[in-house]
PDB file of C-alpha atoms and ligand atoms in Angstrom:
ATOM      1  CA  UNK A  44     124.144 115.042 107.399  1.00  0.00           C
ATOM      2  CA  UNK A  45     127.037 115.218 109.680  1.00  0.00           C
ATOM      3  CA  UNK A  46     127.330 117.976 112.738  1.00  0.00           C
ATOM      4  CA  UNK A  47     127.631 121.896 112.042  1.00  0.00           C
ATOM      5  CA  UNK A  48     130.423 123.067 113.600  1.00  0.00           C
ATOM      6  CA  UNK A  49     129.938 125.609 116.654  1.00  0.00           C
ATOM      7  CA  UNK A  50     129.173 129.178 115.176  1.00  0.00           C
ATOM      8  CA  UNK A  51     129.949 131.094 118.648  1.00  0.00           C
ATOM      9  CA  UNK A  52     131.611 134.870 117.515  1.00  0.00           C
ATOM     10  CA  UNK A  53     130.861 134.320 113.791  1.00  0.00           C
ATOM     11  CA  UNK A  54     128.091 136.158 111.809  1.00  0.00           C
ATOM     12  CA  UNK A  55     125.584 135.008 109.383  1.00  0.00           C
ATOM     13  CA  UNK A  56     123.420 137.024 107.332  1.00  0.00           C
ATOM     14  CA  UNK A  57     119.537 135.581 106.371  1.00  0.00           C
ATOM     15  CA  UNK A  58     117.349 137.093 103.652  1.00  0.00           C
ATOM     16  CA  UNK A  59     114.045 136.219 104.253  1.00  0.00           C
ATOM     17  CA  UNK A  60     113.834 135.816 107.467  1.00  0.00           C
ATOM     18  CA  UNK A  61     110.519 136.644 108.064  1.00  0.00           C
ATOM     19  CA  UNK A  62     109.397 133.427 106.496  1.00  0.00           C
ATOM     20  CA  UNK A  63     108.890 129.481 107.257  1.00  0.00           C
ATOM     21  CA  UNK A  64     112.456 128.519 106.071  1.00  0.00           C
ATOM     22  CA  UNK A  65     114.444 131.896 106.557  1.00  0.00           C
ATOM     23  CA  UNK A  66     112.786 131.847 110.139  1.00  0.00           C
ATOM     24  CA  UNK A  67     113.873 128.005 110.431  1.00  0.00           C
ATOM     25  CA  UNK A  68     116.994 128.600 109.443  1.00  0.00           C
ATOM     26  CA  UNK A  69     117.457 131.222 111.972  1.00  0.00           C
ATOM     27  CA  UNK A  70     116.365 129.036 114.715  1.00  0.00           C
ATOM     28  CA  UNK A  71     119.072 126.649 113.609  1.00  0.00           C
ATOM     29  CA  UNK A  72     121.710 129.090 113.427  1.00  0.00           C
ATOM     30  CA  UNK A  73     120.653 130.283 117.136  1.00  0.00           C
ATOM     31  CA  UNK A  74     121.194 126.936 118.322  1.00  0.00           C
ATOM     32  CA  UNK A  75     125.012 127.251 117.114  1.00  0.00           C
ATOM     33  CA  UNK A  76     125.428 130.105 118.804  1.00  0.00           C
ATOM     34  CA  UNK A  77     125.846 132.477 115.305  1.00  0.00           C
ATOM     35  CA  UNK A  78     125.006 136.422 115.695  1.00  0.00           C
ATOM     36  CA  UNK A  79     122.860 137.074 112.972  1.00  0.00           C
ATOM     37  CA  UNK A  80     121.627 139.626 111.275  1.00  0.00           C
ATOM     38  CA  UNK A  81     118.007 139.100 109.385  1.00  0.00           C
ATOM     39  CA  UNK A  82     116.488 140.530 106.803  1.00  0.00           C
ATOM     40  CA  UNK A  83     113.148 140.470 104.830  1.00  0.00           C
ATOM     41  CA  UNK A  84     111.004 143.263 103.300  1.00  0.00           C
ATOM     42  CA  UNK A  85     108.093 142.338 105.887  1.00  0.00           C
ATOM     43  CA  UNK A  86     108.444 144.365 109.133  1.00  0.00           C
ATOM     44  CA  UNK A  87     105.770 142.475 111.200  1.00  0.00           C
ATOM     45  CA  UNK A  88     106.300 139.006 110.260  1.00  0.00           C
ATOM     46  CA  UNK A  89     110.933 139.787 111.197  1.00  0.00           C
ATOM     47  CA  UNK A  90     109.627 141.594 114.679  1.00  0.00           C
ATOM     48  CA  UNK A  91     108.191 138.166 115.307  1.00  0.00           C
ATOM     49  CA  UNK A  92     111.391 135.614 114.156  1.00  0.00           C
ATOM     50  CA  UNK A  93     113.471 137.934 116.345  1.00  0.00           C
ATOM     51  CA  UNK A  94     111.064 137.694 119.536  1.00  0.00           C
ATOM     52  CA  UNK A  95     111.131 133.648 118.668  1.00  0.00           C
ATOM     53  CA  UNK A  96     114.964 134.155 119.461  1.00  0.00           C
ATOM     54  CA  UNK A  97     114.169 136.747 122.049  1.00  0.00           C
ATOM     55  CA  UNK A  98     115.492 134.005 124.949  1.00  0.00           C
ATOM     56  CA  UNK A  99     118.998 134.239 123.227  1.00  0.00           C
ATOM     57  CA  UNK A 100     121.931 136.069 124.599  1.00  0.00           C
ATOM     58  CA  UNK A 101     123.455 136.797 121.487  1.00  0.00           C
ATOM     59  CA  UNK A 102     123.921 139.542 119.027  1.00  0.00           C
ATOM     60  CA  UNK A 103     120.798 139.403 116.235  1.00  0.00           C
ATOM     61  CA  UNK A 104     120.074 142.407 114.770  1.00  0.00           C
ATOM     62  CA  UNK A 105     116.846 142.762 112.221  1.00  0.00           C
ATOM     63  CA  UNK A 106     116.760 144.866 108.683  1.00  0.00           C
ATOM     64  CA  UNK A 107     114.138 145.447 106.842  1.00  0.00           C
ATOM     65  CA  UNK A 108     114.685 145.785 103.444  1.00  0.00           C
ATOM     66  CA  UNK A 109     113.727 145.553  99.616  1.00  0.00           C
ATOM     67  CA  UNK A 110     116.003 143.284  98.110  1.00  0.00           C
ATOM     68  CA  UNK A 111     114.906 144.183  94.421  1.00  0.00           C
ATOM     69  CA  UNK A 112     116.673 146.945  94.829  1.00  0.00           C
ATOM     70  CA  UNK A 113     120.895 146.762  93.851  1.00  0.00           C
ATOM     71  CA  UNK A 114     121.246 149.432  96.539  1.00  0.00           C
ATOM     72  CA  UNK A 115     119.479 147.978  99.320  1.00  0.00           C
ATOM     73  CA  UNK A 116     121.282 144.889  98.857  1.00  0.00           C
ATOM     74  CA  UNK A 117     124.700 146.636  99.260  1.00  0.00           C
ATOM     75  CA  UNK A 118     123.087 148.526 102.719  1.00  0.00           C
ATOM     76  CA  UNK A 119     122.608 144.863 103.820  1.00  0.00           C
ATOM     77  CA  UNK A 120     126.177 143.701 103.667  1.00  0.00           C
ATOM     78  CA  UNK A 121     127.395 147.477 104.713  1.00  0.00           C
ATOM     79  CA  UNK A 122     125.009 147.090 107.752  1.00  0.00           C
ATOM     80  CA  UNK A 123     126.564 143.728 108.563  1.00  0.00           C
ATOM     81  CA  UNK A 124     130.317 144.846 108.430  1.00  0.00           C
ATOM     82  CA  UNK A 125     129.379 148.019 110.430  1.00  0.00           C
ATOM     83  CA  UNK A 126     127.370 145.775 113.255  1.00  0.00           C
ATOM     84  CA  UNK A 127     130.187 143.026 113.334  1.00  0.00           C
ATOM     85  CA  UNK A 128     133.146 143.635 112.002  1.00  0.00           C
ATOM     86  CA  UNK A 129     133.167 140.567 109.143  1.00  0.00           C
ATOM     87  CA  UNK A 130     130.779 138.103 107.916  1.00  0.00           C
ATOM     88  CA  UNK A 131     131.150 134.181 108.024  1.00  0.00           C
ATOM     89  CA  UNK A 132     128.524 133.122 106.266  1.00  0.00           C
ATOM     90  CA  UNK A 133     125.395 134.519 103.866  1.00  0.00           C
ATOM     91  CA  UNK A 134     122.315 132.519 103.369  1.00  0.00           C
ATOM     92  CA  UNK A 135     120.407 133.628 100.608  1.00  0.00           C
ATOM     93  CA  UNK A 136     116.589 132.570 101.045  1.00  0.00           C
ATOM     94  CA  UNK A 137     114.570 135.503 100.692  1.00  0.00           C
ATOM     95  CA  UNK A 138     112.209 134.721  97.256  1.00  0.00           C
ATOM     96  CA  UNK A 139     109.075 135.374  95.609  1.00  0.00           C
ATOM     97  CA  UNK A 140     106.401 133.450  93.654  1.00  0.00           C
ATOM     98  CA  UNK A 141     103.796 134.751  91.305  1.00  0.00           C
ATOM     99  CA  UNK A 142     101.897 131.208  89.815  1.00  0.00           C
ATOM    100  CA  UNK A 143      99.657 132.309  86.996  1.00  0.00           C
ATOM    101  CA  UNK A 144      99.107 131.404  83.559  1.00  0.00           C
ATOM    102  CA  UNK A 145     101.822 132.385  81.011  1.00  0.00           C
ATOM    103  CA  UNK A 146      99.246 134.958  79.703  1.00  0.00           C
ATOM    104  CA  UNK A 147      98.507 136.387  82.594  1.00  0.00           C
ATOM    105  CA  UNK A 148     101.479 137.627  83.748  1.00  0.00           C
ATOM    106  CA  UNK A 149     103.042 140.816  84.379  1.00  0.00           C
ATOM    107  CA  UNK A 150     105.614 142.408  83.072  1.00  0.00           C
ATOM    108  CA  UNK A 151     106.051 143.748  86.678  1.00  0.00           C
ATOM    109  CA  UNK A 152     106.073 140.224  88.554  1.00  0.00           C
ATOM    110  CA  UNK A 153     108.601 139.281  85.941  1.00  0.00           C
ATOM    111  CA  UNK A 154     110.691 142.097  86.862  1.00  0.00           C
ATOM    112  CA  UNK A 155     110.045 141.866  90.396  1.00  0.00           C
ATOM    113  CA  UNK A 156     110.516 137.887  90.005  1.00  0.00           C
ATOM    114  CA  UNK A 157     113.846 138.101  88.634  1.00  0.00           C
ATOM    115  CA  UNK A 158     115.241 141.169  90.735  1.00  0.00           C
ATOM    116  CA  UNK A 159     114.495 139.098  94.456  1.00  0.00           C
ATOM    117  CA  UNK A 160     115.697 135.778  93.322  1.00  0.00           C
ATOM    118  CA  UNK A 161     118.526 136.299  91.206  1.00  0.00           C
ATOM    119  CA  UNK A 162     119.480 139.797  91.158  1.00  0.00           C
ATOM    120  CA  UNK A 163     119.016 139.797  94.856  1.00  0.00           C
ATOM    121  CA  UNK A 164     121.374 137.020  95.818  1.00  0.00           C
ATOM    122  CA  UNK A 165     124.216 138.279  93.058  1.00  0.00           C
ATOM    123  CA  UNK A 166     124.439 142.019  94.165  1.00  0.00           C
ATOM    124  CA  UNK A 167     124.339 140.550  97.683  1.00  0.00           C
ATOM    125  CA  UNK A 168     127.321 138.150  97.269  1.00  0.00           C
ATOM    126  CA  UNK A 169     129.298 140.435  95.107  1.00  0.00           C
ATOM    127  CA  UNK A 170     129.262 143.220  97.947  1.00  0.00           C
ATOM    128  CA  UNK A 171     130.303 140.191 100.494  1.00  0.00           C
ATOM    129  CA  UNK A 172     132.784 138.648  98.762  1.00  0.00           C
ATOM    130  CA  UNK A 173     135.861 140.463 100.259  1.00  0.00           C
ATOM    131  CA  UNK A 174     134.560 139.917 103.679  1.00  0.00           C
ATOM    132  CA  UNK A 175     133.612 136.155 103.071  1.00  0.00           C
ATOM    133  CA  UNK A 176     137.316 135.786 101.983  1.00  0.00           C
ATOM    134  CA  UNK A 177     138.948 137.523 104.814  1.00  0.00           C
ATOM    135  CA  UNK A 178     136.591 135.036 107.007  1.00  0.00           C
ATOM    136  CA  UNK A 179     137.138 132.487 104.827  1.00  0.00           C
ATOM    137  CA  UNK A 180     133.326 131.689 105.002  1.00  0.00           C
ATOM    138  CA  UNK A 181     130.396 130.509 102.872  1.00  0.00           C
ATOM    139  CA  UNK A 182     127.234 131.409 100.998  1.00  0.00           C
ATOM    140  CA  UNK A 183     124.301 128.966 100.522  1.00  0.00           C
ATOM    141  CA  UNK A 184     121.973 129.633  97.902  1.00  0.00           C
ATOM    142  CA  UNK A 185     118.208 128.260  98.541  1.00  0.00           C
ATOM    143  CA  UNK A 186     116.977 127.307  94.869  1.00  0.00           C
ATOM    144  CA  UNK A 187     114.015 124.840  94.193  1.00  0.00           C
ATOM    145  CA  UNK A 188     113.120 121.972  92.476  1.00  0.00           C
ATOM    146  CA  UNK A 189     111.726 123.552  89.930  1.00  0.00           C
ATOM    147  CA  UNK A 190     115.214 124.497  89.228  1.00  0.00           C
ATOM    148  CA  UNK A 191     115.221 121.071  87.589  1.00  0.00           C
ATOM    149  CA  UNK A 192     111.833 120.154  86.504  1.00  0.00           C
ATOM    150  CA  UNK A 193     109.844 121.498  83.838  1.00  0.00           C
ATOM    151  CA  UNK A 194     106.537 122.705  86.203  1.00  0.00           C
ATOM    152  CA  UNK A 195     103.749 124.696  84.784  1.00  0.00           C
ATOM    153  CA  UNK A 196     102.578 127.743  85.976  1.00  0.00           C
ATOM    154  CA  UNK A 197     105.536 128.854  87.607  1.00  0.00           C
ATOM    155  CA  UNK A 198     108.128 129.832  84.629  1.00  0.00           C
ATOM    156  CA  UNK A 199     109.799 132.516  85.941  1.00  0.00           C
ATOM    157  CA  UNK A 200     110.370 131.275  89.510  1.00  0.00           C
ATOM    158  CA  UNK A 201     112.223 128.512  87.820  1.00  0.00           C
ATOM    159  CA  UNK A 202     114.119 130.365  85.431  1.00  0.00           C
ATOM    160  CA  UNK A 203     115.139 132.224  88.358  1.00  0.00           C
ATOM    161  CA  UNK A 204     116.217 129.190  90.392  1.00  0.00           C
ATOM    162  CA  UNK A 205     117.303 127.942  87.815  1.00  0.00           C
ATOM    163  CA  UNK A 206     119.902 130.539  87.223  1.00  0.00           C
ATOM    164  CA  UNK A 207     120.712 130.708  90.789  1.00  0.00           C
ATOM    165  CA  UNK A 208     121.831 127.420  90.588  1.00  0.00           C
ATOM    166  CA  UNK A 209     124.425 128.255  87.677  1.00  0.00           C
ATOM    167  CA  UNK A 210     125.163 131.580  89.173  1.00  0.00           C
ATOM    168  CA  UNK A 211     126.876 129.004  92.126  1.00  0.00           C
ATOM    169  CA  UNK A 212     128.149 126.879  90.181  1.00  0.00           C
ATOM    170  CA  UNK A 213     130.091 129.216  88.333  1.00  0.00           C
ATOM    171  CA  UNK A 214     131.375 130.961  91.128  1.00  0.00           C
ATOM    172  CA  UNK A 215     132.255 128.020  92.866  1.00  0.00           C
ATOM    173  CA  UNK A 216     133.970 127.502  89.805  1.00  0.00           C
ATOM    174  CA  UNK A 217     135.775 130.864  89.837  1.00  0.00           C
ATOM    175  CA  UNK A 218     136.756 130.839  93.563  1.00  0.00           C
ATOM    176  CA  UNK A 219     137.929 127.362  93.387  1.00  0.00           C
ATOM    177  CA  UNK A 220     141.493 128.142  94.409  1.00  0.00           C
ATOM    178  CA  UNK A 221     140.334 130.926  96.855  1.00  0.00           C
ATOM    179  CA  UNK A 222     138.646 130.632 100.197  1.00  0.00           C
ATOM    180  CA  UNK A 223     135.047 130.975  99.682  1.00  0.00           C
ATOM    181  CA  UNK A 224     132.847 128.232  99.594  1.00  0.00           C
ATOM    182  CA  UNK A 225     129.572 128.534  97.228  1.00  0.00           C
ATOM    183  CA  UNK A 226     126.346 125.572  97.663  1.00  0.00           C
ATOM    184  CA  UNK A 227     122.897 125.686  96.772  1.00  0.00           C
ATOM    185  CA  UNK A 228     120.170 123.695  98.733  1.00  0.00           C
ATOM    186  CA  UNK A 229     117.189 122.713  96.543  1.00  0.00           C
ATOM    187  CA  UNK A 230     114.290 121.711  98.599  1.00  0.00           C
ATOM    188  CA  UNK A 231     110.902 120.243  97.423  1.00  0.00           C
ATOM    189  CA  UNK A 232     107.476 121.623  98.830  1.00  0.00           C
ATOM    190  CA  UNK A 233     107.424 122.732 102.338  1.00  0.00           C
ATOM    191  CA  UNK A 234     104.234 124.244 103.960  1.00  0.00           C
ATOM    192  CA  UNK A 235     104.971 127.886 104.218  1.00  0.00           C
ATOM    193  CA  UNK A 236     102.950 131.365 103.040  1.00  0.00           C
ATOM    194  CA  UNK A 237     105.185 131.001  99.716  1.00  0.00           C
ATOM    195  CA  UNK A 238     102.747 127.890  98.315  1.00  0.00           C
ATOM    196  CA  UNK A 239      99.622 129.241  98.958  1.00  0.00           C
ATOM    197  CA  UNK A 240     100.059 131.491  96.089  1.00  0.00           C
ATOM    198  CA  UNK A 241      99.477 128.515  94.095  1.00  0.00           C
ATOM    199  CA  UNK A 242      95.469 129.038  94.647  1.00  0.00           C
ATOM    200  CA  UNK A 243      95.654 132.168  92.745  1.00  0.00           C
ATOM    201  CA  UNK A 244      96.209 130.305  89.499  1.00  0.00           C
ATOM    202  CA  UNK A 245      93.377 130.912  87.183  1.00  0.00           C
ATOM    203  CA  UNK A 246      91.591 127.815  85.746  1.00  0.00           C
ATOM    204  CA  UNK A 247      94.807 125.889  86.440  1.00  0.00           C
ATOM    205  CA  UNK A 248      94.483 122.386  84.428  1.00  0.00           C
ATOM    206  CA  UNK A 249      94.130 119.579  87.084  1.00  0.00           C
ATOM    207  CA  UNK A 250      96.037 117.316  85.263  1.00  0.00           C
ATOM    208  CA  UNK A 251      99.365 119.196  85.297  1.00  0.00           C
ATOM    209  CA  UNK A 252      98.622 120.735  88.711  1.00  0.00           C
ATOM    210  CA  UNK A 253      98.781 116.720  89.720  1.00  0.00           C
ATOM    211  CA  UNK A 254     101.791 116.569  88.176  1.00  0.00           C
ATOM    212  CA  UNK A 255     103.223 119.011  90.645  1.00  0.00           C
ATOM    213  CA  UNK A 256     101.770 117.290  93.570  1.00  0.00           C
ATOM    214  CA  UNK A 257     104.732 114.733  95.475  1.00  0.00           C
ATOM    215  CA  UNK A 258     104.300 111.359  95.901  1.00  0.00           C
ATOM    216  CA  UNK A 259     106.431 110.968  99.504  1.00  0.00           C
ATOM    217  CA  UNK A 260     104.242 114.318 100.926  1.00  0.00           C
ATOM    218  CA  UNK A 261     105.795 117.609 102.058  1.00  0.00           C
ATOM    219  CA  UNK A 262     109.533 118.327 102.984  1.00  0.00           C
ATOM    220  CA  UNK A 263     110.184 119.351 106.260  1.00  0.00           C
ATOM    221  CA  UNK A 264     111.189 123.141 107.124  1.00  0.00           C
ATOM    222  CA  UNK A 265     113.797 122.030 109.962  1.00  0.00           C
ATOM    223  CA  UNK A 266     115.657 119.501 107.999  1.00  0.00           C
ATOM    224  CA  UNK A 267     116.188 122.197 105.188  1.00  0.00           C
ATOM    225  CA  UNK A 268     117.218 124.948 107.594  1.00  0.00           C
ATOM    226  CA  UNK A 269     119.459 122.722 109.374  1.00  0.00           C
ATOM    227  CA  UNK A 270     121.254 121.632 106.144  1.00  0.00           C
ATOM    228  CA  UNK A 271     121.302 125.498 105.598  1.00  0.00           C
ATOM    229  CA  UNK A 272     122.908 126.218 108.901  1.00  0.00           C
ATOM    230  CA  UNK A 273     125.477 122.864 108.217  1.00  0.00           C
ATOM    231  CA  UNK A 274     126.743 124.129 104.897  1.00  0.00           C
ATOM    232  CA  UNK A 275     126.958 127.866 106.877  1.00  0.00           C
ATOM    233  CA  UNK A 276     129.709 126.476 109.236  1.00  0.00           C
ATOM    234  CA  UNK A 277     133.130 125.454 108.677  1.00  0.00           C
ATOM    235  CA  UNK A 278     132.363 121.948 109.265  1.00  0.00           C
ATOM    236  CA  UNK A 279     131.027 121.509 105.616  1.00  0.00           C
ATOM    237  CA  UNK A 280     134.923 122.165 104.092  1.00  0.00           C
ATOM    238  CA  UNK A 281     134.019 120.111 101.500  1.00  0.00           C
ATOM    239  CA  UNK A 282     131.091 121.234 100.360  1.00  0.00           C
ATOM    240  CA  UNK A 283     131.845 123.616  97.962  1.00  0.00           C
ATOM    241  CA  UNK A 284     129.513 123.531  94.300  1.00  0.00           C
ATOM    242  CA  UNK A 285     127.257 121.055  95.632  1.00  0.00           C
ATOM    243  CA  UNK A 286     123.649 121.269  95.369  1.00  0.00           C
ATOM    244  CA  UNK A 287     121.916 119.684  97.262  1.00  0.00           C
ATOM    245  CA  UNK A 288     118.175 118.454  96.907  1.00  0.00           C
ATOM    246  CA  UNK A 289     116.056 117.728  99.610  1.00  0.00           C
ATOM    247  CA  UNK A 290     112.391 117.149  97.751  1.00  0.00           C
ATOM    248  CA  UNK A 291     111.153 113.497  98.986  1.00  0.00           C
ATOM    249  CA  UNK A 292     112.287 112.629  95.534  1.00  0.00           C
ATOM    250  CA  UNK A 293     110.271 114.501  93.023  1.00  0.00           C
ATOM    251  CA  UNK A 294     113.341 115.442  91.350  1.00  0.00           C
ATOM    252  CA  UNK A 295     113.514 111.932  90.472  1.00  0.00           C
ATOM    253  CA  UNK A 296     110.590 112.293  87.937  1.00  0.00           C
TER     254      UNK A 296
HETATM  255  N1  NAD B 488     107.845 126.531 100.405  1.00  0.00           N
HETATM  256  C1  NAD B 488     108.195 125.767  99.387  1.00  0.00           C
HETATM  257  O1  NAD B 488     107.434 124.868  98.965  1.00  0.00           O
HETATM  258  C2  NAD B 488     109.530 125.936  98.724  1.00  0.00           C
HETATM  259  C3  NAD B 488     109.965 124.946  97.839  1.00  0.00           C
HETATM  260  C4  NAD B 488     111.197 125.099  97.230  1.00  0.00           C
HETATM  261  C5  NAD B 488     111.993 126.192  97.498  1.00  0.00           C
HETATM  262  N2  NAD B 488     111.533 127.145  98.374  1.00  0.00           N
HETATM  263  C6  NAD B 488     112.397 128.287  98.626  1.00  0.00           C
HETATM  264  O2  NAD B 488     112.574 128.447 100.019  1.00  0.00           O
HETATM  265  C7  NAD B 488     112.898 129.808 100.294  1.00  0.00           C
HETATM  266  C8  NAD B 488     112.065 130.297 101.456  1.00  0.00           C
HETATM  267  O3  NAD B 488     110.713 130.361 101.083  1.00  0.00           O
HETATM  268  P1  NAD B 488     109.561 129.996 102.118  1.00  0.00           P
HETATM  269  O4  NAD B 488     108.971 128.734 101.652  1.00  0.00           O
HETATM  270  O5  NAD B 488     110.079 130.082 103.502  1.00  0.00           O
HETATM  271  O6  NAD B 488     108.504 131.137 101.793  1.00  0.00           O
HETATM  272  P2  NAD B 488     108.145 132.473 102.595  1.00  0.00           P
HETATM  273  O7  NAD B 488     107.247 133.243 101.689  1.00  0.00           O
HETATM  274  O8  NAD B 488     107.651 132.113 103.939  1.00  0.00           O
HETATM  275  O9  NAD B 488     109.547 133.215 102.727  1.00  0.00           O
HETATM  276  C9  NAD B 488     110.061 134.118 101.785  1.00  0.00           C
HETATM  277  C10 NAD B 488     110.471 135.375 102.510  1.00  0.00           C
HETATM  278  O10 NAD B 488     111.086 136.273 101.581  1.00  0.00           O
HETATM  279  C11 NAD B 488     110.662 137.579 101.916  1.00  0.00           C
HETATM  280  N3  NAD B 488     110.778 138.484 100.775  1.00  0.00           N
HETATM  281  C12 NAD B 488     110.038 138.480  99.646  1.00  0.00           C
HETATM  282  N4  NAD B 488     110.359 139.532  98.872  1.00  0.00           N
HETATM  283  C13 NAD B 488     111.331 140.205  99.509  1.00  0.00           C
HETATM  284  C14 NAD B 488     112.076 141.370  99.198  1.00  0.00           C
HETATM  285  N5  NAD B 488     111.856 142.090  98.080  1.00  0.00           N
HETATM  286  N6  NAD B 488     113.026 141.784 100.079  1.00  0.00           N
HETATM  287  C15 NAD B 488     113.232 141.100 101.222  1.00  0.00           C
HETATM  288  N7  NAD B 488     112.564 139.989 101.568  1.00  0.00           N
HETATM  289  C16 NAD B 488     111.622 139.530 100.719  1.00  0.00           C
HETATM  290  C17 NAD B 488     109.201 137.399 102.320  1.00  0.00           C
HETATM  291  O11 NAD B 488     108.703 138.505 103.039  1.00  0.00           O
HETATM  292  C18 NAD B 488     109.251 136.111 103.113  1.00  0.00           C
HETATM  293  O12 NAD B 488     109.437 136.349 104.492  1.00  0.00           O
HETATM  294  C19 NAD B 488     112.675 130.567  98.987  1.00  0.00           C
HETATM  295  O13 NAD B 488     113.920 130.776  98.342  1.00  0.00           O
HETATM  296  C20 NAD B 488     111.823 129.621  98.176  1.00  0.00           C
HETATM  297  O14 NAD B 488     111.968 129.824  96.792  1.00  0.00           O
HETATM  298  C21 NAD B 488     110.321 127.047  98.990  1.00  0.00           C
END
């Protein structure tokens, strides 16, 4: 991965930044000098990333917020233009996980499922999108590798990274000859609260949970948020569609 560029008066937006990666990738942003504003729906656990940066002298300003909701979403991005004037960047993290047997399943995780990992990062990016342009800045989409694998017990997660994936793609696609840049990052098991749900699965079949398991071990949290923070900063110009997998190759099958 080559350099970021330095992110000194520019300002980043990170959902879920009251967990491992969204916390991560704050750090990482820090470093390059970004003002920030981060979000998550957990109070306690975005007090505590913010006093992690507390020795910084710049601008980070915490929300919390429900980002199932369309409306909370848009009080995000309005919060952001009122605090700094313009956006540069929006890193779209912020995701839930419900493992459970098919059967199981509620009609309210699904809903909740697909309204913080899809519906989330679109309403987000829509209400954005004339501010990325003026800034001429970039969104980066944190998908999964279950994006790209058929792995059981987790269906609607990876529909919904899944879909994320295509949402980027598409509007990649759509602002090709305009100034936004659009990239997903697709990262393989890391150790963070979002995996332990996996103990909650009821008699889970060993055989397929093995399946799950990767060969190489766990991914690392800082190499993912620091590919996050590149693909933030205007030294990834040519990154624009890409997605990126960084899973210690159990994409490959
Ligand atoms: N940990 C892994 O193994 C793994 C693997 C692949 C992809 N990912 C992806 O990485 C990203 C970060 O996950 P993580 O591993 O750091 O887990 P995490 O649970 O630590 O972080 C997710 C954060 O999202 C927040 N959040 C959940 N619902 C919200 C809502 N309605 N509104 C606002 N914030 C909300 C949570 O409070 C939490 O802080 C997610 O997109 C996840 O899908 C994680």
């Amino acid at each position: 991965m080559m350099q970021p560029s330095s992110m000194r008066d520019k300002s980043v937006i990170v959902t879920g930044a009251g967990g491992g990666l969204g916390r991560a990738t704050a750090e990482a942003l820090t470093r390059l000098d970004a003002n920030l504003l981060l979000v998550d729906i957990d109070a306690d656990a975005l007090a505590e990333t913010k006093s992690l940066l507390a020795s910084s002298q710049l601008s980070t300003f915490t929300l919390v917020q429900d980002l199932s909701s369309q409306s909370d979403c848009y009080a995000v991005i309005d919060y952001a233009l009122k605090q700094f004037g313009g956006i540069h960047a929006l890193c779209n993290i912020a995701a839930v996980l419900f493992p459970a047997n098919v059967s199981d399943f509620t009609s309210q995780q699904w809903e909740s499922t697909l309204a913080v990992n899809l519906s989330a990062p679109f309403y987000l990016i829509q209400r954005a999108l004339p501010a990325l342009e003026e800034s001429q800045g970039s969104v980066v989409n944190v998908t999964s590798c279950a994006a790209h694998l058929g792995q059981p017990y987790i269906g609607a997660y990876s529909a919904t990274k899944a879909g994320l994936t295509q949402l980027t793609k598409s509007l990649a696609m759509e602002y090709m000859n305009r100034k936004v840049r659009f990239n997903v990052v697709a990262p393989g098991g890391m150790a963070t609260s979002i995996t332990h749900a996996m103990r909650n699965i009821k008699s889970p079949d060993p055989q397929l949970l093995g399946r799950m398991a990767p060969l190489r071990g766990m991914v690392e949290i800082e190499e993912v948020a620091h590919t996050v923070a590149y693909l933030a900063t205007p030294a990834a110009s040519s990154f624009h569609g890409a997605v990126i997998n960084i899973d210690q190759g159990i994409t490959l099958g």
